[in-house]
Coordinates of N, CA and C and ligand atoms in Angstrom, one line a residue:
M1 N 319.9 -94.8 232.4 CA 319.5 -94.0 231.3 C 320.6 -94.1 230.2
T2 N 320.1 -94.3 229.0 CA 321.0 -94.3 227.8 C 320.8 -93.1 227.0
I3 N 321.8 -92.3 226.8 CA 321.6 -91.1 226.0 C 321.6 -91.4 224.5
K4 N 320.5 -91.0 223.8 CA 320.5 -91.3 222.4 C 321.0 -90.1 221.6
T5 N 320.6 -88.9 221.9 CA 321.1 -87.7 221.2 C 321.3 -86.6 222.2
A6 N 322.3 -85.8 221.9 CA 322.5 -84.5 222.7 C 322.9 -83.5 221.7
E7 N 322.2 -82.4 221.7 CA 322.5 -81.3 220.7 C 322.5 -79.9 221.4
Y8 N 323.3 -79.1 220.9 CA 323.4 -77.7 221.4 C 322.2 -77.0 220.8
I9 N 321.5 -76.2 221.7 CA 320.3 -75.5 221.3 C 320.5 -74.0 221.2
I10 N 320.9 -73.4 222.4 CA 321.0 -71.9 222.4 C 321.9 -71.5 223.6
S11 N 322.5 -70.3 223.4 CA 323.2 -69.7 224.5 C 322.5 -68.4 224.9
S12 N 322.3 -68.2 226.1 CA 321.5 -67.0 226.6 C 322.2 -66.2 227.5
A13 N 322.1 -64.9 227.4 CA 322.7 -64.0 228.3 C 321.9 -63.7 229.6
R14 N 320.6 -64.0 229.5 CA 319.7 -63.8 230.6 C 318.7 -64.9 230.7
V15 N 318.1 -65.1 231.9 CA 317.2 -66.2 232.1 C 316.0 -66.1 231.2
E16 N 315.6 -64.8 230.9 CA 314.4 -64.6 230.1 C 314.6 -65.1 228.6
Q17 N 315.8 -65.2 228.2 CA 316.1 -65.7 226.8 C 316.2 -67.2 226.7
C18 N 316.1 -67.9 227.9 CA 316.3 -69.4 227.8 C 315.0 -70.0 227.1
P19 N 315.2 -71.2 226.6 CA 314.1 -71.8 225.8 C 312.8 -71.9 226.6
E20 N 311.7 -71.7 225.8 CA 310.4 -71.8 226.4 C 310.0 -73.3 226.5
G21 N 308.9 -73.5 227.2 CA 308.4 -74.9 227.3 C 308.7 -75.3 228.8
N22 N 308.4 -76.6 229.0 CA 308.5 -77.0 230.4 C 309.4 -78.3 230.5
L23 N 310.3 -78.5 229.6 CA 311.2 -79.7 229.8 C 312.0 -79.5 231.1
P24 N 312.2 -80.6 231.8 CA 313.0 -80.5 233.0 C 314.4 -80.2 232.6
E25 N 315.1 -79.4 233.5 CA 316.4 -79.0 233.2 C 317.4 -79.4 234.4
F26 N 318.6 -79.8 234.0 CA 319.6 -80.1 235.0 C 320.8 -79.2 234.7
A27 N 321.2 -78.4 235.7 CA 322.2 -77.4 235.4 C 323.5 -77.8 236.1
F28 N 324.6 -77.4 235.4 CA 326.0 -77.7 235.9 C 326.7 -76.4 236.2
I29 N 327.4 -76.3 237.3 CA 328.1 -75.1 237.6 C 329.3 -75.5 238.4
G30 N 330.3 -74.6 238.4 CA 331.5 -74.8 239.2 C 332.5 -73.7 238.9
R31 N 333.6 -73.7 239.6 CA 334.6 -72.7 239.4 C 335.3 -73.1 238.0
S32 N 335.8 -72.0 237.4 CA 336.5 -72.2 236.1 C 337.5 -73.3 236.3
N33 N 337.6 -74.1 235.2 CA 338.7 -75.2 235.2 C 338.4 -76.4 236.1
V34 N 337.2 -76.5 236.6 CA 336.9 -77.6 237.5 C 336.7 -78.9 236.8
G35 N 336.5 -78.7 235.4 CA 336.2 -79.9 234.6 C 334.8 -80.0 234.1
K36 N 334.1 -78.9 234.1 CA 332.7 -78.9 233.8 C 332.4 -79.3 232.3
S37 N 333.2 -78.7 231.4 CA 333.0 -79.1 230.0 C 333.3 -80.6 229.8
S38 N 334.4 -81.0 230.3 CA 334.8 -82.4 230.2 C 333.7 -83.3 230.7
L39 N 333.1 -83.0 231.9 CA 332.1 -83.8 232.5 C 330.8 -83.8 231.5
I40 N 330.4 -82.7 231.0 CA 329.3 -82.6 230.1 C 329.5 -83.5 228.9
N41 N 330.7 -83.4 228.3 CA 331.0 -84.2 227.2 C 331.0 -85.7 227.5
M42 N 331.6 -86.0 228.7 CA 331.6 -87.4 229.2 C 330.2 -88.0 229.4
L43 N 329.4 -87.2 230.0 CA 328.0 -87.6 230.4 C 327.2 -87.9 229.1
T44 N 327.3 -87.0 228.1 CA 326.5 -87.1 226.9 C 327.1 -88.0 225.9
G45 N 328.4 -88.3 226.1 CA 329.1 -89.2 225.1 C 329.4 -88.4 223.8
R46 N 329.4 -87.1 223.9 CA 329.7 -86.3 222.7 C 331.0 -85.4 223.0
A47 N 332.1 -85.9 222.4 CA 333.4 -85.3 222.7 C 333.4 -83.8 222.6
G48 N 332.8 -83.2 221.6 CA 333.0 -81.7 221.5 C 331.8 -80.9 221.9
L49 N 330.9 -81.5 222.6 CA 329.6 -80.8 222.8 C 329.8 -79.5 223.6
A50 N 330.4 -79.6 224.8 CA 330.8 -78.4 225.5 C 332.2 -78.2 225.2
K51 N 332.6 -77.0 225.0 CA 334.0 -76.7 224.7 C 334.9 -76.9 225.9
T52 N 335.9 -77.8 225.8 CA 336.9 -77.8 226.9 C 338.0 -76.9 226.5
S53 N 338.6 -76.3 227.5 CA 339.7 -75.4 227.2 C 340.5 -75.3 228.4
A54 N 341.8 -75.0 228.1 CA 342.7 -74.7 229.3 C 342.6 -73.3 229.7
T55 N 341.9 -72.4 228.9 CA 341.7 -71.0 229.3 C 340.5 -70.9 230.2
P56 N 340.8 -70.6 231.5 CA 339.6 -70.6 232.4 C 338.7 -69.4 232.1
G57 N 337.4 -69.7 232.5 CA 336.5 -68.5 232.5 C 335.9 -68.1 231.2
K58 N 336.0 -68.9 230.2 CA 335.6 -68.5 228.8 C 334.1 -68.5 228.6
T59 N 333.4 -69.4 229.2 CA 331.9 -69.5 228.9 C 331.2 -68.4 229.8
V60 N 330.6 -67.5 229.2 CA 329.9 -66.5 230.0 C 328.4 -66.4 229.6
L61 N 327.9 -67.5 229.0 CA 326.5 -67.5 228.7 C 325.9 -68.8 229.3
I62 N 324.6 -68.8 229.3 CA 323.9 -70.0 229.8 C 323.6 -70.9 228.6
N63 N 324.3 -72.0 228.5 CA 324.2 -72.9 227.3 C 323.2 -74.0 227.6
H64 N 322.2 -74.1 226.6 CA 321.2 -75.2 226.7 C 321.5 -76.3 225.7
F65 N 321.6 -77.6 226.2 CA 321.7 -78.7 225.3 C 320.5 -79.6 225.5
L66 N 319.9 -80.0 224.4 CA 318.7 -80.9 224.5 C 319.2 -82.4 224.4
V67 N 318.8 -83.1 225.5 CA 319.2 -84.5 225.6 C 318.0 -85.4 225.4
K68 N 318.1 -86.4 224.6 CA 317.1 -87.4 224.5 C 317.6 -88.7 224.9
A69 N 316.9 -89.4 225.8 CA 317.5 -90.6 226.4 C 316.4 -91.7 226.5
S70 N 316.8 -92.9 226.4 CA 315.9 -94.0 226.7 C 316.1 -94.3 228.2
P71 N 315.1 -95.0 228.8 CA 315.1 -95.2 230.2 C 316.2 -96.3 230.5
P72 N 316.6 -96.4 231.8 CA 317.6 -97.5 232.1 C 317.0 -98.8 231.8
A73 N 317.9 -99.7 231.4 CA 317.5 -101.1 231.2 C 316.9 -101.7 232.5
P74 N 315.8 -102.4 232.4 CA 315.3 -102.9 233.7 C 316.2 -103.9 234.3
L75 N 316.2 -104.0 235.6 CA 317.1 -104.9 236.3 C 316.5 -106.3 236.0
R76 N 317.4 -107.3 236.1 CA 317.0 -108.7 235.8 C 315.8 -109.0 236.7
G77 N 314.8 -109.6 236.1 CA 313.6 -110.0 237.0 C 312.6 -108.9 237.2
E78 N 312.9 -107.7 236.7 CA 311.9 -106.7 236.9 C 311.0 -106.4 235.7
G79 N 311.0 -107.3 234.8 CA 310.0 -107.1 233.7 C 310.7 -106.5 232.5
S80 N 309.9 -106.1 231.5 CA 310.5 -105.6 230.3 C 310.4 -104.0 230.2
L81 N 310.9 -103.5 229.2 CA 310.8 -102.0 229.0 C 309.3 -101.5 229.0
A82 N 308.4 -102.4 228.6 CA 307.0 -102.0 228.5 C 306.5 -101.7 229.9
A83 N 307.2 -102.2 230.9 CA 306.8 -101.9 232.3 C 307.0 -100.5 232.8
V84 N 307.8 -99.7 232.0 CA 308.0 -98.3 232.4 C 306.7 -97.6 232.4
P85 N 306.4 -97.0 233.6 CA 305.1 -96.4 233.7 C 304.8 -95.2 232.7
P86 N 303.6 -95.1 232.2 CA 303.4 -94.0 231.3 C 303.5 -92.7 232.0
S87 N 304.1 -91.7 231.4 CA 304.3 -90.4 232.0 C 304.2 -89.3 231.0
P88 N 303.7 -88.2 231.4 CA 303.6 -87.1 230.4 C 305.0 -86.6 230.0
R89 N 306.0 -86.9 230.8 CA 307.4 -86.4 230.5 C 308.1 -87.4 229.6
R90 N 307.5 -88.5 229.3 CA 308.2 -89.4 228.4 C 307.4 -89.7 227.2
G91 N 308.1 -90.0 226.1 CA 307.5 -90.3 224.9 C 307.3 -91.8 224.8
A92 N 307.0 -92.3 223.6 CA 306.8 -93.7 223.4 C 308.0 -94.5 223.8
G93 N 307.8 -95.6 224.5 CA 308.9 -96.5 224.9 C 309.6 -95.9 226.1
G94 N 309.1 -94.9 226.7 CA 309.7 -94.3 227.9 C 310.9 -93.4 227.6
E95 N 310.9 -92.8 226.4 CA 312.0 -91.9 226.1 C 311.8 -90.6 226.9
A96 N 312.9 -90.1 227.4 CA 312.9 -88.9 228.2 C 313.6 -87.8 227.5
A97 N 313.1 -86.6 227.5 CA 313.8 -85.4 226.9 C 314.0 -84.4 228.0
W98 N 315.2 -83.9 228.1 CA 315.5 -82.9 229.1 C 316.6 -82.0 228.6
Y99 N 316.8 -80.8 229.3 CA 317.9 -79.9 228.9 C 319.0 -80.1 229.9
L100 N 320.2 -80.2 229.4 CA 321.4 -80.1 230.2 C 321.8 -78.6 230.1
V101 N 322.0 -78.0 231.2 CA 322.3 -76.5 231.1 C 323.8 -76.3 231.7
D102 N 324.6 -75.7 230.8 CA 326.0 -75.4 231.2 C 326.0 -74.0 231.7
L103 N 326.2 -73.8 232.9 CA 326.2 -72.4 233.5 C 327.7 -71.9 233.5
P104 N 327.8 -70.6 233.4 CA 329.2 -70.1 233.4 C 330.0 -70.4 234.6
G105 N 331.3 -70.6 234.5 CA 332.2 -70.9 235.6 C 332.3 -69.6 236.5
Y106 N 332.4 -69.8 237.8 CA 332.5 -68.6 238.6 C 333.8 -68.6 239.3
G107 N 334.1 -67.4 239.9 CA 335.3 -67.3 240.7 C 336.6 -67.2 239.9
Y108 N 336.5 -66.6 238.7 CA 337.8 -66.4 238.0 C 338.3 -65.0 238.3
A109 N 339.4 -65.0 239.0 CA 339.9 -63.8 239.5 C 340.3 -62.7 238.5
K110 N 340.6 -63.1 237.3 CA 341.0 -62.2 236.3 C 339.9 -61.3 235.7
R111 N 338.7 -61.7 236.0 CA 337.6 -60.8 235.5 C 337.6 -59.5 236.3
G112 N 337.1 -58.5 235.6 CA 336.9 -57.2 236.3 C 335.7 -57.2 237.2
M113 N 335.6 -56.3 238.0 CA 334.5 -56.2 239.0 C 333.2 -56.2 238.3
K114 N 333.0 -55.3 237.3 CA 331.8 -55.2 236.6 C 331.3 -56.5 236.0
Q115 N 332.3 -57.1 235.3 CA 332.0 -58.4 234.6 C 331.6 -59.5 235.7
R116 N 332.2 -59.4 236.8 CA 331.9 -60.4 237.9 C 330.5 -60.2 238.4
D117 N 330.1 -58.9 238.6 CA 328.8 -58.6 239.0 C 327.7 -59.1 238.0
E118 N 328.0 -58.8 236.7 CA 327.1 -59.2 235.7 C 326.9 -60.7 235.7
L119 N 328.0 -61.4 235.8 CA 328.0 -62.9 235.8 C 327.2 -63.4 237.0
Q120 N 327.4 -62.8 238.1 CA 326.7 -63.2 239.3 C 325.2 -63.0 239.2
R121 N 324.8 -61.9 238.5 CA 323.4 -61.6 238.3 C 322.8 -62.7 237.4
M122 N 323.6 -63.0 236.3 CA 323.1 -64.0 235.4 C 322.9 -65.3 236.0
I123 N 323.9 -65.8 236.8 CA 323.8 -67.1 237.4 C 322.7 -67.1 238.5
S124 N 322.6 -66.1 239.3 CA 321.6 -66.1 240.4 C 320.2 -65.9 239.7
G125 N 320.1 -65.1 238.7 CA 318.8 -65.0 238.0 C 318.3 -66.3 237.5
Y126 N 319.2 -67.1 236.9 CA 318.8 -68.4 236.3 C 318.4 -69.3 237.5
I127 N 319.3 -69.4 238.5 CA 319.1 -70.4 239.6 C 317.8 -70.1 240.4
L128 N 317.5 -68.8 240.6 CA 316.4 -68.5 241.4 C 315.1 -68.5 240.7
R129 N 315.2 -68.2 239.3 CA 313.9 -68.0 238.6 C 313.5 -69.1 237.6
R130 N 314.4 -70.0 237.3 CA 314.2 -71.0 236.3 C 313.4 -72.2 237.0
E131 N 312.1 -72.1 236.9 CA 311.3 -73.1 237.7 C 311.5 -74.5 237.2
Q132 N 311.8 -74.7 236.0 CA 312.0 -76.1 235.5 C 313.4 -76.7 235.8
M133 N 314.2 -75.9 236.5 CA 315.5 -76.5 236.9 C 315.3 -77.4 238.0
M134 N 315.5 -78.7 237.8 CA 315.1 -79.7 238.8 C 316.3 -80.0 239.7
N135 N 317.5 -79.8 239.3 CA 318.6 -80.0 240.1 C 319.8 -79.3 239.6
L136 N 320.6 -78.7 240.5 CA 321.8 -78.1 240.1 C 323.0 -79.0 240.6
F137 N 323.9 -79.3 239.7 CA 325.1 -80.1 240.0 C 326.2 -79.1 240.2
L138 N 326.7 -79.1 241.4 CA 327.8 -78.2 241.7 C 329.1 -79.0 241.7
L139 N 330.0 -78.6 240.8 CA 331.2 -79.4 240.6 C 332.4 -78.9 241.5
I140 N 333.0 -79.8 242.1 CA 334.2 -79.5 243.0 C 335.3 -80.4 242.6
D141 N 336.5 -79.8 242.4 CA 337.7 -80.6 242.1 C 338.1 -81.4 243.4
V142 N 338.1 -82.7 243.2 CA 338.3 -83.5 244.4 C 339.7 -83.4 245.0
R143 N 340.6 -82.8 244.3 CA 342.0 -82.6 244.8 C 342.1 -81.5 245.8
H144 N 341.1 -80.5 245.7 CA 341.3 -79.3 246.5 C 340.6 -79.4 247.9
E145 N 341.2 -78.7 248.8 CA 340.6 -78.4 250.1 C 339.3 -77.6 249.9
P146 N 338.3 -77.8 250.8 CA 337.1 -76.9 250.7 C 337.5 -75.5 250.6
Q147 N 336.9 -74.8 249.6 CA 337.3 -73.4 249.3 C 336.1 -72.5 249.7
R148 N 336.5 -71.3 250.3 CA 335.4 -70.4 250.8 C 334.4 -70.1 249.7
I149 N 334.8 -69.8 248.5 CA 333.9 -69.4 247.5 C 332.8 -70.5 247.2
D150 N 333.2 -71.8 247.2 CA 332.3 -72.8 247.0 C 331.4 -73.0 248.3
L151 N 332.0 -72.9 249.4 CA 331.2 -73.1 250.7 C 330.1 -72.0 250.8
D152 N 330.5 -70.8 250.4 CA 329.5 -69.7 250.4 C 328.4 -69.9 249.4
F153 N 328.8 -70.4 248.3 CA 327.8 -70.7 247.3 C 326.8 -71.7 247.7
I154 N 327.3 -72.8 248.4 CA 326.5 -73.9 248.9 C 325.5 -73.3 250.0
E155 N 326.1 -72.4 250.8 CA 325.2 -71.8 251.8 C 324.1 -71.0 251.2
W156 N 324.4 -70.3 250.1 CA 323.4 -69.5 249.4 C 322.4 -70.4 248.8
L157 N 322.8 -71.5 248.2 CA 321.8 -72.5 247.7 C 320.9 -73.0 248.7
G158 N 321.4 -73.3 249.9 CA 320.6 -73.8 251.0 C 319.6 -72.7 251.5
E159 N 320.1 -71.5 251.6 CA 319.2 -70.4 252.1 C 318.0 -70.2 251.1
N160 N 318.3 -70.5 249.8 CA 317.3 -70.2 248.8 C 316.5 -71.5 248.5
G161 N 316.8 -72.6 249.2 CA 316.0 -73.8 249.0 C 316.2 -74.4 247.6
I162 N 317.4 -74.2 247.0 CA 317.7 -74.8 245.6 C 318.1 -76.2 245.8
P163 N 317.4 -77.1 245.0 CA 317.9 -78.5 245.0 C 319.2 -78.7 244.3
F164 N 320.2 -79.3 245.0 CA 321.5 -79.4 244.4 C 322.2 -80.7 244.9
S165 N 323.2 -81.1 244.1 CA 324.1 -82.2 244.5 C 325.5 -81.7 244.2
I166 N 326.4 -82.5 244.8 CA 327.8 -82.1 244.6 C 328.5 -83.2 243.7
V167 N 329.2 -82.7 242.7 CA 329.9 -83.7 241.8 C 331.4 -83.4 242.0
F168 N 332.1 -84.4 242.6 CA 333.5 -84.2 242.7 C 334.1 -84.7 241.4
T169 N 335.0 -83.9 240.9 CA 335.6 -84.2 239.6 C 337.1 -84.6 239.7
K170 N 337.5 -85.1 238.6 CA 339.0 -85.5 238.4 C 339.5 -86.6 239.4
A171 N 338.6 -87.5 239.7 CA 338.9 -88.6 240.6 C 340.2 -89.3 240.2
D172 N 340.4 -89.4 238.9 CA 341.5 -90.2 238.4 C 342.9 -89.6 238.7
K173 N 342.8 -88.3 239.2 CA 344.1 -87.7 239.5 C 344.6 -88.0 240.9
L174 N 343.8 -88.7 241.6 CA 344.2 -89.2 243.0 C 344.0 -90.7 243.1
S175 N 344.7 -91.2 244.1 CA 344.5 -92.7 244.4 C 343.1 -92.8 244.9
K176 N 342.5 -94.0 244.9 CA 341.2 -94.2 245.4 C 341.0 -93.8 246.8
G177 N 342.0 -94.1 247.6 CA 342.0 -93.8 249.1 C 342.0 -92.3 249.3
K178 N 342.9 -91.6 248.6 CA 343.0 -90.2 248.8 C 341.7 -89.5 248.3
A179 N 341.2 -90.0 247.2 CA 340.0 -89.3 246.7 C 338.8 -89.4 247.7
S180 N 338.6 -90.7 248.2 CA 337.5 -90.8 249.2 C 337.8 -90.1 250.5
A181 N 339.1 -90.0 250.9 CA 339.4 -89.2 252.1 C 339.1 -87.7 251.9
N182 N 339.3 -87.2 250.6 CA 339.0 -85.8 250.4 C 337.5 -85.6 250.3
V183 N 336.8 -86.5 249.8 CA 335.3 -86.4 249.8 C 334.8 -86.3 251.2
R184 N 335.3 -87.2 252.0 CA 334.9 -87.3 253.4 C 335.2 -86.0 254.1
K185 N 336.4 -85.4 253.8 CA 336.8 -84.2 254.5 C 335.8 -83.0 254.1
Y186 N 335.5 -83.1 252.8 CA 334.5 -82.1 252.3 C 333.2 -82.2 253.0
L187 N 332.7 -83.4 253.1 CA 331.4 -83.6 253.7 C 331.4 -83.3 255.2
D188 N 332.6 -83.5 255.8 CA 332.7 -83.2 257.2 C 332.6 -81.7 257.4
E189 N 333.2 -80.9 256.4 CA 333.1 -79.5 256.5 C 331.7 -79.0 256.3
L190 N 330.9 -79.7 255.4 CA 329.5 -79.3 255.2 C 328.7 -79.6 256.4
S191 N 329.0 -80.7 257.1 CA 328.2 -81.1 258.2 C 328.2 -80.1 259.3
K192 N 329.2 -79.2 259.3 CA 329.2 -78.1 260.3 C 328.0 -77.2 260.1
Q193 N 327.5 -77.1 258.9 CA 326.4 -76.2 258.5 C 325.1 -76.9 258.3
W194 N 325.2 -78.2 257.8 CA 324.0 -78.9 257.3 C 323.8 -80.1 258.2
E195 N 322.5 -80.3 258.5 CA 322.1 -81.5 259.2 C 322.1 -82.7 258.2
E196 N 321.6 -82.4 257.0 CA 321.5 -83.4 256.0 C 322.4 -83.1 254.9
L197 N 323.2 -84.0 254.5 CA 324.2 -83.7 253.4 C 323.5 -83.8 252.0
P198 N 323.9 -83.0 251.1 CA 323.4 -83.2 249.7 C 323.9 -84.5 249.1
P199 N 323.2 -85.0 248.1 CA 323.7 -86.2 247.4 C 325.0 -85.8 246.8
H200 N 325.9 -86.7 246.7 CA 327.2 -86.4 246.0 C 327.7 -87.6 245.2
F201 N 328.6 -87.2 244.2 CA 329.0 -88.2 243.2 C 330.5 -88.0 243.1
L202 N 331.3 -89.1 242.9 CA 332.7 -89.0 242.6 C 332.9 -89.4 241.2
T203 N 333.4 -88.5 240.4 CA 333.5 -88.7 238.9 C 334.9 -88.5 238.4
S204 N 335.1 -89.0 237.2 CA 336.2 -88.7 236.4 C 335.8 -88.7 234.9
S205 N 336.2 -87.7 234.2 CA 335.8 -87.6 232.8 C 336.8 -88.5 232.0
E206 N 337.9 -88.8 232.6 CA 338.9 -89.6 231.9 C 338.5 -91.1 231.9
T207 N 338.0 -91.6 233.1 CA 337.7 -93.0 233.2 C 336.2 -93.2 233.2
K208 N 335.4 -92.2 233.1 CA 333.9 -92.3 233.1 C 333.4 -92.7 234.4
Q209 N 334.2 -92.7 235.4 CA 333.7 -93.0 236.8 C 332.5 -92.1 237.1
G210 N 331.5 -92.7 237.7 CA 330.3 -91.9 238.2 C 329.3 -91.6 237.1
R211 N 329.6 -91.9 235.9 CA 328.6 -91.6 234.8 C 327.3 -92.2 235.0
E212 N 327.3 -93.5 235.2 CA 326.0 -94.2 235.4 C 325.2 -93.7 236.5
E213 N 325.9 -93.4 237.6 CA 325.3 -93.0 238.9 C 324.6 -91.6 238.6
L214 N 325.3 -90.7 237.9 CA 324.8 -89.4 237.7 C 323.5 -89.5 236.8
L215 N 323.7 -90.2 235.7 CA 322.6 -90.3 234.7 C 321.4 -91.0 235.4
D216 N 321.6 -92.0 236.2 CA 320.5 -92.7 236.9 C 319.8 -91.7 237.9
Y217 N 320.6 -90.9 238.5 CA 320.0 -89.9 239.4 C 319.1 -88.9 238.7
I218 N 319.6 -88.5 237.5 CA 318.7 -87.6 236.7 C 317.5 -88.3 236.3
D219 N 317.6 -89.6 235.9 CA 316.5 -90.4 235.5 C 315.5 -90.5 236.6
E220 N 316.0 -90.8 237.8 CA 315.1 -90.9 238.9 C 314.3 -89.7 239.2
I221 N 314.9 -88.5 239.0 CA 314.2 -87.2 239.2 C 313.1 -87.1 238.2
I222 N 313.5 -87.4 236.9 CA 312.5 -87.2 235.8 C 311.3 -88.2 236.1
A223 N 311.7 -89.4 236.5 CA 310.6 -90.4 236.7 C 309.7 -89.9 237.8
S224 N 310.3 -89.3 238.9 CA 309.4 -88.8 240.0 C 308.5 -87.7 239.5
L225 N 308.9 -86.9 238.5 CA 308.0 -85.8 238.0 C 306.8 -86.4 237.4
G226 N 307.0 -87.6 236.7 CA 305.8 -88.2 236.0 C 304.8 -88.7 236.9
T227 N 305.2 -89.0 238.1 CA 304.2 -89.6 239.0 C 303.8 -88.6 240.1
A228 N 304.4 -87.4 240.0 CA 304.0 -86.4 241.1 C 302.6 -86.0 240.9
Ligands
GDP301 P1 335.9 -76.2 232.7 O1 336.6 -74.9 232.6 O2 335.3 -76.4 234.1 O3 334.9 -76.4 231.6 O4 337.0 -77.3 232.7 P2 337.5 -78.3 231.4 O5 336.5 -79.4 231.2 O6 337.9 -77.4 230.3 O7 338.8 -78.9 232.1 C1 339.8 -78.2 232.6 C2 341.1 -79.0 232.5 O8 341.0 -80.2 233.4 C3 341.4 -79.6 231.1 O9 342.7 -79.5 230.9 C4 340.8 -81.0 231.2 O10 341.5 -81.9 230.3 C5 341.1 -81.4 232.6 N1 340.2 -82.3 233.1 C6 338.8 -82.2 233.2 N2 338.2 -83.2 233.8 C7 339.2 -84.1 234.0 C8 339.2 -85.5 234.6 O11 338.2 -86.1 235.0 N3 340.5 -86.1 234.7 C9 341.6 -85.4 234.3 N4 342.8 -86.1 234.5 N5 341.6 -84.2 233.8 C10 340.5 -83.6 233.6

């Protein structure tokens, strides 16, 4: 998938205020400072789209960005762009439109109890009730040991049948060997609870590692909607 445009649309305090219509949505969530804003900027190729900041826990609204993308270039020998199957989700030439949704970071200890409860309600309201959310990308800093708060959140996603994938961030901060060892360790931890592991990606906003894989994954999901 090649992203043509990405623009900020709206920030919502509640799921009811999110944009109407039935464009597919892909949401991103993670603990404060995990690198979510940087990843969103890296994926969309728009440096200032999501605000990056060293101050954790700033975004407390559900942010919608409208992304317009052309389909992935066909592999050699697979025909031309005209071969992209017609789909109600795509415009002329196979263009796809979807919302990238930036959910508030969770687990920031400095918030008060009341604010934390509100935040949790907002996040769970969106995740449980937003029918057009096709996949939730849960961001995990690849440098860290599995943390209880993330494991509990993953368990909750599973209990509620939410489609999700794990995006390990900041891969450039570790050697290749150490990064994949940490990913393995994380997946081993998840295997204790899960028979089938969720899809996962190893990314870096600095080197753009994982960008193509993530965008192709989104594109595959959108393509599957058209043929469903
Ligand atoms: P957010 O709070 O989850 O939105 O996190 P940010 O995107 O604001 O990133 C938090 C800090 O981590 C910032 O100082 C970023 O520059 C840094 N950061 C984010 N992603 C990466 C990455 O892939 N590599 C490196 N080296 N630093 C990163």
